[in-house]
């Protein structure tokens, strides 16, 4: 066989690769060879710069190979290649429009390689690539540059946060948006910031300010990109975190089992070591403190000014170029800002009036935005006309069932946030729709009724109030809500947690076989100690010159308050000392009840995350009516759990407004069949349940039982065993059966019964 002829370019390529390998091993011995190649690179670069557009294919290929070779060994000769990065940056920035695509990609890749070798800094690389990203018309080059910029920022912030680099790039992006608000170049600032926010590289307020400026731009694409960041950026970040945690799930037991059974090779050993390192890294990551990832809404510097500017510039402005869908997204952002930060923008509510009709496209989104923009500090006089308009337009006997249920649900969402926006007449009219024939309308009306049984039972008729609301109104436990009134800051249900802890403490004492006498002695000791402290305080007060007795003051105040109240009709008592004793007993009972009501758990210890989770569970259990049947109680608990899981930052969507309308729609036969088949898989071929289980096991890579394996065994392999069974005598068969029974009692051949 003759020797194959190698082309000139292949020889150069082979020689450069071989020379690169030798230089990496011994740079000083091959310095002269490197200088020859570097001088050839400089001459090729000079020829190319004289006429970049008229360069030949051979010259371009040669220059590309020399650039690749020099960038790989530049760290071995830093003094010779000191100007090499500057030349690459200059040719890329000045001639990126004229360069051949492969040569252009090779120059970008060489700059990134020099950055990885720490020959140039990240700031130099990013300042060189970013202007080209915003100015080049080549789509492939824009995609390449954006990937390289993102990867470099991720690498720079992988070990520790590089605050200096982040501030530099954030300033560049901020200036890009504010310098020319009509330019479409700002879309790259939006894309980069959103991607870095999703990957939790930028989590500070500076990134939020960049997206805030994007929302206030004059270009439609930039505005929509900024608005979508606020509406869905946090959700993307949570999804990204969940995906990364799912990808790292590795079953070490399965890998070790496979290594013990299969043939041992170096490749499998390395795979096992890498898996073990991944598991260790995952465990180390779990032990680290969880970062406080604040929502973008909470990092805004001036939410009131931002919401007002956004509303006046894009919604109220008649010269706005946004279409209806884009305006709706801006409206959702403004309403979320208003509802979350409890802002006051009076003109916002009058803006909704013209869109609250059933014929309006995407009307449920407008209803959801109105509900989101409602909070407890909005004046009821502003909201009452809107609620009345929704009731007139949507809720009527002539309206379709889906329309009526959506209207009732929207009214309920508004009244949850501001109950005072409803008047008595309208409420009683809407509550009557619970007698409708449509299921969706009935559920929506019952939801409104149950809401006002909790927050405004006095507005309902007596027959609609329910048992608990009527009793609490009669006892005076529920007071009339006032506009702007805020509840005192306290932990709801803390007494339930204190009671549960006391029960757990008692249960543990019983489990440790501690008799009740010891516990009683301990309690008596603590009471005596407390009494001793009180005696000492009394002695000190007597020595100090006679302080007024606090207990007597309480008695006097209580007696005065009782004198002020109208006297109840009761039999006269001849002995006045009995009245004094009764007053003392009543005062003592009232003080004890007050002490029981005020829990000291939150002021005496720090609540752990486990305590807060248990408090949530106890609060949920207490809110469910125990008098209901078990099935209804379970369903009600599930519904309340869904409501509790919904965070205050979560948006109210059109799907939630339309949720009850789905009950009004009658499903067709095909939809019912599809719903019945949903989740059952492909049942084209009829199989037994056992066969389906076996198929599922095989698909999951699990082993089958010995009995199933014996059934699939080759007949010729079982023939001799069958002949031996036929030759056995009756005594031998009895012996085999006895041994089988004893082996079963032992737990098989290995004797696993006791394990």
Short mmCIF file of C-alpha atoms in Angstrom, two decimals, residues 515-708:
data_model
loop_
_atom_site.label_atom_id
_atom_site.label_comp_id
_atom_site.label_asym_id
_atom_site.label_seq_id
_atom_site.Cartn_x
_atom_site.Cartn_y
_atom_site.Cartn_z
CA UNK A 515 -45.59 9.66 88.05
CA UNK A 516 -47.95 12.55 88.54
CA UNK A 517 -46.68 13.24 92.06
CA UNK A 518 -43.29 14.43 90.87
CA UNK A 519 -44.87 16.68 88.30
CA UNK A 520 -47.24 18.04 90.94
CA UNK A 521 -44.34 18.68 93.32
CA UNK A 522 -42.50 20.53 90.59
CA UNK A 523 -45.56 22.66 89.88
CA UNK A 524 -46.02 23.38 93.58
CA UNK A 525 -42.37 24.32 93.87
CA UNK A 526 -42.68 26.77 90.99
CA UNK A 527 -45.82 28.26 92.54
CA UNK A 528 -44.06 28.65 95.90
CA UNK A 529 -41.12 30.32 94.19
CA UNK A 530 -43.45 32.71 92.43
CA UNK A 531 -45.21 33.42 95.71
CA UNK A 532 -41.85 34.04 97.35
CA UNK A 533 -40.95 36.59 94.73
CA UNK A 534 -44.25 38.35 95.32
CA UNK A 535 -43.64 38.43 99.06
CA UNK A 536 -40.19 39.90 98.56
CA UNK A 537 -41.63 42.59 96.33
CA UNK A 538 -44.26 43.41 98.99
CA UNK A 539 -41.56 43.68 101.64
CA UNK A 540 -39.52 46.02 99.48
CA UNK A 541 -42.54 48.17 98.79
CA UNK A 542 -43.35 48.44 102.48
CA UNK A 543 -39.80 49.46 103.28
CA UNK A 544 -39.75 52.07 100.55
CA UNK A 545 -42.52 54.11 102.09
CA UNK A 546 -45.83 52.39 101.30
CA UNK A 547 -46.77 51.78 97.68
CA UNK A 548 -50.42 51.49 96.75
CA UNK A 549 -51.63 47.89 96.51
CA UNK A 550 -52.20 47.03 92.86
CA UNK A 551 -54.82 44.38 93.58
CA UNK A 552 -56.98 46.87 95.45
CA UNK A 553 -56.76 49.25 92.46
CA UNK A 554 -58.06 46.56 90.16
CA UNK A 555 -60.94 45.88 92.47
CA UNK A 556 -61.81 49.58 92.66
CA UNK A 557 -61.68 50.01 88.90
CA UNK A 558 -63.85 46.97 88.28
CA UNK A 559 -66.37 48.02 90.88
CA UNK A 560 -66.53 51.53 89.40
CA UNK A 561 -67.12 50.14 85.94
CA UNK A 562 -69.86 47.92 87.27
CA UNK A 563 -71.48 50.91 88.95
CA UNK A 564 -71.51 52.80 85.67
CA UNK A 565 -73.30 49.96 83.89
CA UNK A 566 -77.10 49.70 84.18
CA UNK A 567 -78.05 47.50 87.14
CA UNK A 568 -79.53 44.14 86.28
CA UNK A 569 -82.78 42.98 87.85
CA UNK A 570 -81.92 40.56 90.69
CA UNK A 571 -83.01 39.83 94.25
CA UNK A 572 -81.71 42.18 96.92
CA UNK A 573 -79.09 40.82 99.29
CA UNK A 574 -79.31 41.83 102.90
CA UNK A 575 -75.63 41.32 103.67
CA UNK A 576 -73.42 43.80 101.69
CA UNK A 577 -70.27 41.72 102.35
CA UNK A 578 -71.60 39.04 99.99
CA UNK A 579 -71.62 41.61 97.12
CA UNK A 580 -68.00 42.50 97.87
CA UNK A 581 -67.01 38.84 97.81
CA UNK A 582 -68.82 38.36 94.49
CA UNK A 583 -67.03 41.36 93.04
CA UNK A 584 -63.68 39.95 94.12
CA UNK A 585 -64.48 36.56 92.61
CA UNK A 586 -65.61 38.15 89.31
CA UNK A 587 -62.49 40.30 89.18
CA UNK A 588 -60.29 37.27 89.82
CA UNK A 589 -62.07 35.26 87.11
CA UNK A 590 -61.74 38.11 84.59
CA UNK A 591 -58.03 38.47 85.36
CA UNK A 592 -57.47 34.72 85.02
CA UNK A 593 -59.34 34.64 81.69
CA UNK A 594 -57.25 37.57 80.42
CA UNK A 595 -54.03 35.80 81.44
CA UNK A 596 -55.19 32.63 79.68
CA UNK A 597 -56.03 34.58 76.54
CA UNK A 598 -52.63 36.33 76.38
CA UNK A 599 -49.97 33.78 75.47
CA UNK A 600 -46.39 34.40 76.55
CA UNK A 601 -44.91 31.80 74.19
CA UNK A 602 -43.88 34.32 71.52
CA UNK A 603 -42.21 36.60 74.08
CA UNK A 604 -40.35 33.89 76.00
CA UNK A 605 -38.83 31.79 73.20
CA UNK A 606 -37.86 31.96 69.53
CA UNK A 607 -40.21 30.05 67.24
CA UNK A 608 -38.40 27.63 64.94
CA UNK A 609 -39.53 26.80 61.37
CA UNK A 610 -40.96 23.54 62.74
CA UNK A 611 -43.00 25.53 65.28
CA UNK A 612 -44.32 27.82 62.57
CA UNK A 613 -45.29 24.84 60.39
CA UNK A 614 -47.11 23.23 63.33
CA UNK A 615 -48.81 26.55 64.11
CA UNK A 616 -50.09 26.69 60.53
CA UNK A 617 -51.42 23.15 60.84
CA UNK A 618 -53.14 23.82 64.18
CA UNK A 619 -54.63 27.04 62.87
CA UNK A 620 -56.01 25.15 59.87
CA UNK A 621 -57.49 22.43 62.06
CA UNK A 622 -59.12 24.99 64.35
CA UNK A 623 -60.71 26.82 61.42
CA UNK A 624 -62.45 23.67 60.15
CA UNK A 625 -65.84 23.11 61.69
CA UNK A 626 -65.69 19.98 63.85
CA UNK A 627 -69.45 19.51 63.68
CA UNK A 628 -69.33 18.72 59.96
CA UNK A 629 -69.24 15.12 58.73
CA UNK A 630 -65.83 13.59 58.09
CA UNK A 631 -66.08 13.80 54.30
CA UNK A 632 -67.12 17.47 54.29
CA UNK A 633 -64.54 18.31 56.96
CA UNK A 634 -61.76 16.76 54.86
CA UNK A 635 -62.87 18.62 51.72
CA UNK A 636 -63.10 21.91 53.61
CA UNK A 637 -59.64 21.37 55.08
CA UNK A 638 -58.21 20.80 51.60
CA UNK A 639 -59.83 23.98 50.29
CA UNK A 640 -58.47 26.03 53.17
CA UNK A 641 -55.03 24.48 52.70
CA UNK A 642 -55.05 25.70 49.09
CA UNK A 643 -55.98 29.19 50.26
CA UNK A 644 -53.27 29.16 52.93
CA UNK A 645 -50.61 28.05 50.43
CA UNK A 646 -51.43 30.99 48.20
CA UNK A 647 -48.91 33.67 49.07
CA UNK A 648 -49.70 37.36 49.20
CA UNK A 649 -47.24 37.96 46.35
CA UNK A 650 -48.96 35.44 44.07
CA UNK A 651 -51.01 37.08 41.31
CA UNK A 652 -54.75 36.69 40.78
CA UNK A 653 -55.22 35.34 37.28
CA UNK A 654 -58.16 35.10 34.91
CA UNK A 655 -58.20 31.33 35.44
CA UNK A 656 -59.18 31.83 39.08
CA UNK A 657 -61.99 34.18 38.06
CA UNK A 658 -63.23 31.62 35.53
CA UNK A 659 -62.73 28.69 37.91
CA UNK A 660 -66.36 28.31 38.95
CA UNK A 661 -67.55 28.93 35.41
CA UNK A 662 -66.16 25.53 34.44
CA UNK A 663 -68.80 23.93 36.66
CA UNK A 664 -71.53 25.56 34.59
CA UNK A 665 -70.27 24.16 31.30
CA UNK A 666 -71.69 20.75 30.45
CA UNK A 667 -69.10 18.36 29.11
CA UNK A 668 -69.77 16.53 25.85
CA UNK A 669 -69.55 12.75 25.52
CA UNK A 670 -66.10 12.89 23.92
CA UNK A 671 -64.80 15.10 26.75
CA UNK A 672 -66.19 12.70 29.36
CA UNK A 673 -64.54 9.73 27.63
CA UNK A 674 -61.25 11.62 27.41
CA UNK A 675 -61.50 12.52 31.11
CA UNK A 676 -62.17 8.88 32.01
CA UNK A 677 -59.20 7.68 29.97
CA UNK A 678 -56.90 10.35 31.32
CA UNK A 679 -54.08 8.83 33.35
CA UNK A 680 -54.78 5.23 32.32
CA UNK A 681 -52.15 5.12 29.62
CA UNK A 682 -52.41 3.32 26.27
CA UNK A 683 -55.06 0.60 26.57
CA UNK A 684 -55.21 -0.35 22.88
CA UNK A 685 -54.14 -3.93 23.74
CA UNK A 686 -56.10 -5.61 26.52
CA UNK A 687 -53.85 -6.87 29.34
CA UNK A 688 -54.48 -8.12 32.84
CA UNK A 689 -53.55 -6.07 35.87
CA UNK A 690 -50.68 -8.42 36.66
CA UNK A 691 -49.32 -8.06 33.13
CA UNK A 692 -49.49 -4.26 33.39
CA UNK A 693 -47.60 -4.36 36.70
CA UNK A 694 -44.93 -6.59 35.18
CA UNK A 695 -44.60 -4.27 32.18
CA UNK A 696 -44.25 -1.28 34.50
CA UNK A 697 -41.53 -3.07 36.48
CA UNK A 698 -39.58 -3.89 33.33
CA UNK A 699 -39.84 -0.31 32.06
CA UNK A 700 -38.51 1.00 35.38
CA UNK A 701 -35.59 -1.43 35.26
CA UNK A 702 -36.77 -3.48 38.27
CA UNK A 703 -36.35 -7.25 38.58
CA UNK A 704 -39.25 -9.76 38.49
CA UNK A 705 -40.06 -12.49 41.01
CA UNK A 706 -38.57 -15.99 40.88
CA UNK A 707 -41.96 -17.47 40.01
CA UNK A 708 -42.25 -15.20 36.97
#
